[in-house]
PDB file of C-alpha atoms in Angstrom:
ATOM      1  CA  UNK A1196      17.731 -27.356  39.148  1.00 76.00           C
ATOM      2  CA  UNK A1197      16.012 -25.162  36.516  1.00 80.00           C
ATOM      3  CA  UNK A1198      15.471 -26.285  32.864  1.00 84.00           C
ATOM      4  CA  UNK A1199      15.456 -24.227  30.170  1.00 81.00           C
ATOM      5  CA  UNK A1200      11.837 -23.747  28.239  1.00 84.00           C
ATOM      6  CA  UNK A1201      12.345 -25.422  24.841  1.00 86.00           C
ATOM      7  CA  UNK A1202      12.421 -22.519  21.753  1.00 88.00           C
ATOM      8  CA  UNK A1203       8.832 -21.896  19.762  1.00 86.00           C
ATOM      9  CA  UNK A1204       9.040 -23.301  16.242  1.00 93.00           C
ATOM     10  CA  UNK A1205       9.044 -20.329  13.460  1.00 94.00           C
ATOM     11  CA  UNK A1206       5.566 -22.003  12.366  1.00 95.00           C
ATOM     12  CA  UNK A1207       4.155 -21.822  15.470  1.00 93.00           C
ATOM     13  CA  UNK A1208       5.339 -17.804  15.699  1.00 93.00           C
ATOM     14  CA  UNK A1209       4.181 -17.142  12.097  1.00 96.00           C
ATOM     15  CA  UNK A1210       0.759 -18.713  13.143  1.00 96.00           C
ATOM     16  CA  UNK A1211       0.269 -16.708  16.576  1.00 95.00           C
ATOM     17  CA  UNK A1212       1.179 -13.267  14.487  1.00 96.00           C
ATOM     18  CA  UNK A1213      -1.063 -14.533  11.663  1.00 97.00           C
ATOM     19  CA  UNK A1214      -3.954 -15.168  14.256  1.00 97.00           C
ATOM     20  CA  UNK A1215      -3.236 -11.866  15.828  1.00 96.00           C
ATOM     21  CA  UNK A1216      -2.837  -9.655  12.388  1.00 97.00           C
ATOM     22  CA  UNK A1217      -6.539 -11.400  11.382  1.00 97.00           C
ATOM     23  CA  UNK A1218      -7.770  -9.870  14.607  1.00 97.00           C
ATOM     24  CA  UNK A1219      -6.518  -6.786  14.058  1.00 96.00           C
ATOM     25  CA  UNK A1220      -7.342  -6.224  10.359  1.00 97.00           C
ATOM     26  CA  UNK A1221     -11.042  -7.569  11.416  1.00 96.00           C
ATOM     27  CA  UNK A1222     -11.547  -5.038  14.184  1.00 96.00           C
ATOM     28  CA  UNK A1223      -9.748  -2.291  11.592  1.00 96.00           C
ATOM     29  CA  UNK A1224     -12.442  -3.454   8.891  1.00 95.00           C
ATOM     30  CA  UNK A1225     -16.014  -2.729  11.235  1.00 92.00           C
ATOM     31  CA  UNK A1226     -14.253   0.485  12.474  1.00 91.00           C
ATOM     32  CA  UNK A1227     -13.932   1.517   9.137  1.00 92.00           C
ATOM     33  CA  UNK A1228     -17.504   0.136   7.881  1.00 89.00           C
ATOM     34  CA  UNK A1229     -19.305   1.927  10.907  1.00 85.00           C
ATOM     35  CA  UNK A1230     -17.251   5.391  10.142  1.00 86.00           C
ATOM     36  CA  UNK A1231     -18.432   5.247   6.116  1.00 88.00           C
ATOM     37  CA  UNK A1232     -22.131   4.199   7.614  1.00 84.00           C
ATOM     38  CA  UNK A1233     -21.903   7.555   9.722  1.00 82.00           C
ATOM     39  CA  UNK A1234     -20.484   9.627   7.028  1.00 83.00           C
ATOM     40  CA  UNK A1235     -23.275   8.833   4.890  1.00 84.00           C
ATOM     41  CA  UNK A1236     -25.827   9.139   7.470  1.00 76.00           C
ATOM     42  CA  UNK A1237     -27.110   5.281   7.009  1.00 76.00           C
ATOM     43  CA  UNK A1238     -26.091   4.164  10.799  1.00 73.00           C
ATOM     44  CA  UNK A1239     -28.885   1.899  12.004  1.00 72.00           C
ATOM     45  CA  UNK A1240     -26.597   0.991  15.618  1.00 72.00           C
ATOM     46  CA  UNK A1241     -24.869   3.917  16.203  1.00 68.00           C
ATOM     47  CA  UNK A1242     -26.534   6.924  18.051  1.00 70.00           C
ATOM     48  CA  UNK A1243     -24.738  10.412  18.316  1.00 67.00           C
ATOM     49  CA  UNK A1244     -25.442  14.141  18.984  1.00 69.00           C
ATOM     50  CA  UNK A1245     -25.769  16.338  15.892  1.00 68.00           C
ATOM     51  CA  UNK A1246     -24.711  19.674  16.643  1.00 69.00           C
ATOM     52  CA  UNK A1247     -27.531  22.132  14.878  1.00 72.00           C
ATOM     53  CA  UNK A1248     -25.119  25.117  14.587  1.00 70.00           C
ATOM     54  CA  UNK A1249     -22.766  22.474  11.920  1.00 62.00           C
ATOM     55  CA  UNK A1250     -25.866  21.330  10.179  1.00 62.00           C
ATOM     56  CA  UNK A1251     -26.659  24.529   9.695  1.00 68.00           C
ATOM     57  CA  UNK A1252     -23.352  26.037   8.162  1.00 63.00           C
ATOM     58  CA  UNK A1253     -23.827  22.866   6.120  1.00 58.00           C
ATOM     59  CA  UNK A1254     -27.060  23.450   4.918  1.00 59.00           C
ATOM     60  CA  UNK A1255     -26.027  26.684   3.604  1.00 59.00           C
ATOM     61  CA  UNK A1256     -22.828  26.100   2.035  1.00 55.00           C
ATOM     62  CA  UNK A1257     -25.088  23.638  -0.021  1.00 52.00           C
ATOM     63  CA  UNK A1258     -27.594  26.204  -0.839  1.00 53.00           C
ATOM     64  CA  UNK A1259     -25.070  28.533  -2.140  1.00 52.00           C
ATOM     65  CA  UNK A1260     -23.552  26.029  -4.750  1.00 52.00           C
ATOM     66  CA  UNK A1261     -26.809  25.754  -6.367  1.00 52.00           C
TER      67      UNK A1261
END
């Protein structure tokens, strides 16, 4: 005859979530650090295209506030 699985304690839930939310705010926090690193051109680990035709509008817009 089947038995019924005994209930997970509140602590034990609160834990596992706890455990889970760390991951997730951890993973959240080197997305975040590795955008800002690109934004400000200082990315040692990430490689990507630049496309010259932005760089160029760029380059101008700058030139014009001056």
């Amino acid at each position: 005859m089947a038995v019924p699985k005994k209930r997970t304690s509140k602590s034990k839930t609160k834990i596992r979530r706890g455990i889970w939310k760390n991951k997730a705010n951890k993973i959240a926090l080197k997305a975040f650090s590795l955008a800002k690193s690109i934004l400000t051109n200082r990315s040692k680990s990430f490689y990507y295209a630049i496309n010259q035709k932005l760089l160029d509008t760029s380059e101008s817009s700058s030139e014009d506030r001056e």
